[in-house]
Short mmCIF file of C-alpha atoms in Angstrom, two decimals:
data_model
loop_
_atom_site.label_atom_id
_atom_site.label_comp_id
_atom_site.label_asym_id
_atom_site.label_seq_id
_atom_site.Cartn_x
_atom_site.Cartn_y
_atom_site.Cartn_z
CA UNK A 260 -4.57 91.60 -31.50
CA UNK A 261 -2.28 89.42 -30.22
CA UNK A 262 -4.54 88.41 -27.02
CA UNK A 263 -6.99 86.82 -29.44
CA UNK A 264 -4.37 85.22 -31.77
CA UNK A 265 -3.11 83.58 -28.24
CA UNK A 266 -6.67 82.78 -27.21
CA UNK A 267 -7.21 80.81 -29.91
CA UNK A 268 -3.61 79.20 -29.86
CA UNK A 269 -4.59 78.30 -26.47
CA UNK A 270 -7.99 76.89 -27.64
CA UNK A 271 -6.29 75.14 -30.40
CA UNK A 272 -4.17 73.65 -27.94
CA UNK A 273 -6.81 72.01 -25.76
CA UNK A 274 -8.86 70.86 -28.31
CA UNK A 275 -5.65 69.15 -29.76
CA UNK A 276 -5.28 67.76 -26.30
CA UNK A 277 -8.61 66.46 -26.02
CA UNK A 278 -8.78 64.83 -29.44
CA UNK A 279 -5.99 62.97 -28.55
CA UNK A 280 -7.66 62.03 -25.06
CA UNK A 281 -10.49 60.83 -27.10
CA UNK A 282 -8.95 58.62 -29.11
CA UNK A 283 -6.83 56.83 -26.72
CA UNK A 284 -10.31 56.56 -24.46
CA UNK A 285 -11.83 55.45 -27.52
CA UNK A 286 -9.42 52.83 -28.15
CA UNK A 287 -9.63 51.33 -24.60
CA UNK A 288 -13.52 51.35 -24.55
CA UNK A 289 -13.73 54.38 -21.80
CA UNK A 290 -15.39 56.62 -23.88
CA UNK A 291 -17.78 57.56 -20.77
CA UNK A 292 -14.67 59.29 -18.82
CA UNK A 293 -14.02 61.53 -21.84
CA UNK A 294 -16.44 64.31 -20.26
CA UNK A 295 -14.61 64.01 -16.99
CA UNK A 296 -11.38 65.45 -19.34
CA UNK A 297 -13.70 67.96 -20.90
CA UNK A 298 -14.68 69.16 -17.27
CA UNK A 299 -11.05 69.42 -15.90
CA UNK A 300 -10.03 71.61 -18.92
CA UNK A 301 -12.15 74.35 -17.28
CA UNK A 302 -9.57 74.00 -14.48
CA UNK A 303 -6.70 75.81 -17.16
CA UNK A 304 -9.32 78.96 -17.74
CA UNK A 305 -7.62 80.80 -15.24
CA UNK A 306 -4.33 80.24 -16.99
CA UNK A 307 -5.98 80.93 -20.99
CA UNK A 308 -7.34 84.14 -19.35
CA UNK A 309 -4.23 85.54 -18.92
CA UNK A 310 -3.08 86.36 -22.46
CA UNK A 311 -6.36 88.55 -22.19
CA UNK A 312 -4.89 90.90 -19.73
CA UNK A 313 -3.85 93.54 -22.60
CA UNK A 314 -7.34 94.41 -23.01
CA UNK A 315 -8.22 95.12 -19.64
CA UNK A 316 -9.55 98.86 -19.33
CA UNK A 317 -8.73 100.98 -16.53
CA UNK A 318 -10.84 103.54 -14.71
CA UNK A 319 -9.71 105.92 -17.60
CA UNK A 320 -11.22 103.78 -20.17
CA UNK A 321 -7.71 103.23 -21.81
CA UNK A 322 -5.64 99.93 -22.19
CA UNK A 323 -3.38 99.01 -19.11
CA UNK A 324 0.05 98.67 -20.18
CA UNK A 325 1.32 95.28 -20.55
CA UNK A 326 4.90 93.66 -21.17
CA UNK A 327 5.20 90.18 -22.39
CA UNK A 328 7.85 88.99 -19.79
CA UNK A 329 4.93 89.72 -17.04
CA UNK A 330 2.86 87.18 -19.06
CA UNK A 331 5.28 84.79 -19.56
CA UNK A 332 6.14 85.15 -15.22
CA UNK A 333 2.65 84.53 -14.48
CA UNK A 334 1.82 81.65 -16.93
CA UNK A 335 4.88 79.60 -15.11
CA UNK A 336 3.35 79.86 -11.54
CA UNK A 337 -0.24 79.51 -12.55
CA UNK A 338 0.37 76.48 -15.01
CA UNK A 339 1.92 74.41 -12.07
CA UNK A 340 -1.14 75.12 -9.84
CA UNK A 341 -3.62 74.31 -12.54
CA UNK A 342 -1.67 71.37 -13.67
CA UNK A 343 -2.06 69.94 -10.63
CA UNK A 344 -5.49 70.97 -9.86
CA UNK A 345 -6.14 69.21 -13.20
CA UNK A 346 -4.26 65.62 -12.23
CA UNK A 347 -5.84 65.57 -8.68
CA UNK A 348 -9.69 65.85 -10.40
CA UNK A 349 -8.53 63.15 -13.16
CA UNK A 350 -7.45 60.80 -10.45
CA UNK A 351 -10.70 61.54 -8.68
CA UNK A 352 -12.50 60.79 -11.63
CA UNK A 353 -10.72 57.28 -12.69
CA UNK A 354 -12.18 56.44 -8.95
CA UNK A 355 -15.77 57.46 -9.44
CA UNK A 356 -15.96 56.08 -12.75
CA UNK A 357 -14.60 52.49 -11.65
CA UNK A 358 -17.17 53.12 -8.78
CA UNK A 359 -20.04 54.02 -10.72
CA UNK A 360 -19.45 53.25 -14.46
CA UNK A 361 -17.59 50.07 -14.93
CA UNK A 362 -16.83 47.87 -11.63
CA UNK A 363 -14.94 45.15 -13.74
CA UNK A 364 -12.17 47.79 -15.94
CA UNK A 365 -8.38 47.35 -15.90
CA UNK A 366 -8.54 50.89 -13.89
CA UNK A 367 -10.68 49.37 -11.06
CA UNK A 368 -8.09 46.72 -10.98
CA UNK A 369 -4.68 48.82 -11.25
CA UNK A 370 -6.27 51.04 -8.71
CA UNK A 371 -7.32 47.77 -6.69
CA UNK A 372 -10.88 49.57 -6.32
CA UNK A 373 -13.70 47.04 -5.14
CA UNK A 374 -17.48 47.65 -4.69
CA UNK A 375 -20.42 46.04 -4.87
CA UNK A 376 -21.87 45.82 -8.35
CA UNK A 377 -24.31 49.08 -8.94
CA UNK A 378 -25.82 48.69 -12.09
CA UNK A 379 -24.96 51.13 -15.26
CA UNK A 380 -24.87 54.30 -13.48
CA UNK A 381 -23.52 56.30 -17.09
CA UNK A 382 -26.17 58.65 -16.99
CA UNK A 383 -25.57 59.70 -13.31
CA UNK A 384 -21.95 60.01 -14.14
CA UNK A 385 -22.59 62.55 -17.01
CA UNK A 386 -24.90 64.67 -14.79
CA UNK A 387 -22.00 64.32 -11.77
CA UNK A 388 -19.71 66.05 -14.43
CA UNK A 389 -21.90 68.61 -15.79
CA UNK A 390 -22.63 70.27 -12.21
CA UNK A 391 -18.94 69.96 -11.55
CA UNK A 392 -17.78 71.75 -14.87
CA UNK A 393 -20.57 74.14 -13.64
CA UNK A 394 -18.70 74.22 -10.04
CA UNK A 395 -14.96 74.45 -11.78
CA UNK A 396 -16.14 77.34 -13.91
CA UNK A 397 -17.32 79.56 -11.17
CA UNK A 398 -14.21 78.82 -8.78
CA UNK A 399 -12.18 79.52 -11.83
CA UNK A 400 -13.75 82.34 -11.87
CA UNK A 401 -13.46 83.91 -8.50
CA UNK A 402 -10.19 82.30 -7.33
CA UNK A 403 -8.38 82.29 -10.63
CA UNK A 404 -9.51 85.15 -12.97
CA UNK A 405 -10.72 87.54 -10.85
CA UNK A 406 -7.57 88.10 -8.82
CA UNK A 407 -5.34 88.14 -11.45
CA UNK A 408 -7.76 91.09 -12.87
CA UNK A 409 -7.59 92.87 -9.49
CA UNK A 410 -4.13 92.43 -9.33
CA UNK A 411 -3.58 94.28 -12.80
CA UNK A 412 -6.19 97.13 -11.90
CA UNK A 413 -5.81 97.98 -8.09
CA UNK A 414 -3.58 95.29 -6.65
CA UNK A 415 -4.43 95.21 -3.04
CA UNK A 416 -1.87 92.59 -2.44
CA UNK A 417 -1.67 88.96 -2.54
CA UNK A 418 -4.34 88.09 0.19
CA UNK A 419 -5.86 91.39 -0.63
CA UNK A 420 -6.69 90.76 -4.25
CA UNK A 421 -8.38 87.19 -2.97
CA UNK A 422 -10.61 89.10 -0.48
CA UNK A 423 -11.09 91.52 -3.37
CA UNK A 424 -12.39 89.23 -5.98
CA UNK A 425 -14.66 86.79 -2.82
CA UNK A 426 -16.18 90.36 -1.91
CA UNK A 427 -17.07 91.19 -5.52
CA UNK A 428 -18.19 87.84 -6.10
CA UNK A 429 -20.92 88.14 -3.29
CA UNK A 430 -22.12 90.77 -4.67
CA UNK A 431 -22.39 89.46 -8.11
CA UNK A 432 -23.49 86.02 -7.24
CA UNK A 433 -26.44 85.66 -9.95
CA UNK A 434 -24.05 87.66 -12.84
CA UNK A 435 -20.99 84.93 -11.90
CA UNK A 436 -23.42 81.86 -11.81
CA UNK A 437 -24.75 82.90 -15.36
CA UNK A 438 -21.10 83.44 -16.51
CA UNK A 439 -20.00 80.37 -15.09
CA UNK A 440 -22.65 78.63 -17.14
CA UNK A 441 -21.43 79.75 -20.34
CA UNK A 442 -17.97 79.05 -19.90
CA UNK A 443 -19.02 75.66 -18.71
CA UNK A 444 -21.65 75.19 -21.72
CA UNK A 445 -18.83 76.41 -24.13
CA UNK A 446 -16.45 73.89 -23.58
CA UNK A 447 -18.61 70.77 -22.70
CA UNK A 448 -21.00 71.06 -25.35
CA UNK A 449 -18.92 71.56 -28.13
CA UNK A 450 -16.45 68.97 -27.17
CA UNK A 451 -18.75 66.51 -26.31
CA UNK A 452 -20.81 67.11 -29.52
CA UNK A 453 -19.89 69.65 -31.60
CA UNK A 454 -15.80 69.19 -31.62
CA UNK A 455 -14.65 71.85 -34.23
CA UNK A 456 -17.18 74.42 -33.03
CA UNK A 457 -15.18 74.68 -29.73
CA UNK A 458 -12.66 76.49 -31.86
CA UNK A 459 -15.19 79.42 -32.13
CA UNK A 460 -17.49 79.29 -29.48
CA UNK A 461 -15.07 79.10 -26.32
CA UNK A 462 -12.49 81.94 -27.12
CA UNK A 463 -15.61 84.12 -27.99
CA UNK A 464 -17.16 83.14 -24.99
CA UNK A 465 -14.33 83.40 -22.70
CA UNK A 466 -13.01 87.22 -24.02
CA UNK A 467 -17.15 88.27 -23.56
CA UNK A 468 -17.11 86.77 -20.00
CA UNK A 469 -13.49 88.55 -19.21
CA UNK A 470 -14.52 92.23 -20.91
CA UNK A 471 -17.52 91.81 -18.97
CA UNK A 472 -15.96 91.24 -15.84
CA UNK A 473 -13.47 93.82 -16.48
CA UNK A 474 -16.37 96.26 -16.64
CA UNK A 475 -18.31 95.13 -13.84
CA UNK A 476 -15.21 95.32 -11.63
CA UNK A 477 -14.31 98.72 -12.43
CA UNK A 478 -18.34 99.86 -11.71
CA UNK A 479 -18.38 98.53 -8.04
CA UNK A 480 -17.29 99.92 -5.01
CA UNK A 481 -14.72 97.40 -4.53
CA UNK A 482 -12.61 98.90 -7.01
CA UNK A 483 -10.13 102.10 -5.92
CA UNK A 484 -11.72 105.23 -6.76
#
């Protein structure tokens, strides 16, 4: 039950941060950029998924022994990496916004971005962010969720865990693309169009995807016998 509570708490934190960001973007007339922040939140999914590790089943169908101090140690490392990735993405998003949506914004002036007027490309900007959210989700599964999951179940070593994750992804491309679509949709659509539903949809989807990945990995030939 602790894992479910923690994933809901993490969802609540993301939702709270998103509302603050949305408020200030609206105050400065940058509401179009909100989708970029929503897409960036997907980068934190590997961090959020750490709280689900107590739900992992081993090959005997039993829960893995999990110490709370192990969770704190993992969160510290993953949090730094994910936060840096988020900052890099948001910086790039500001540049893209200034290039294609509002070439005369103070952001463009602050970052000294000069470009010829391209007209309103808001629709293209939204489409680009949706595609990027899907990519972020796919990468979060392969280089974030899966290596940590494999480390808990088999632990092939740091490099070996990533190799196993990529091998698993190579064999399960369609399944992982579907899961990536589910995760991306569970973040973007509620935050953009049905705010409070995010607190229900995102945790449910993440838990379901995590448990399915656990089961699929145990059934794969990559898992230790």
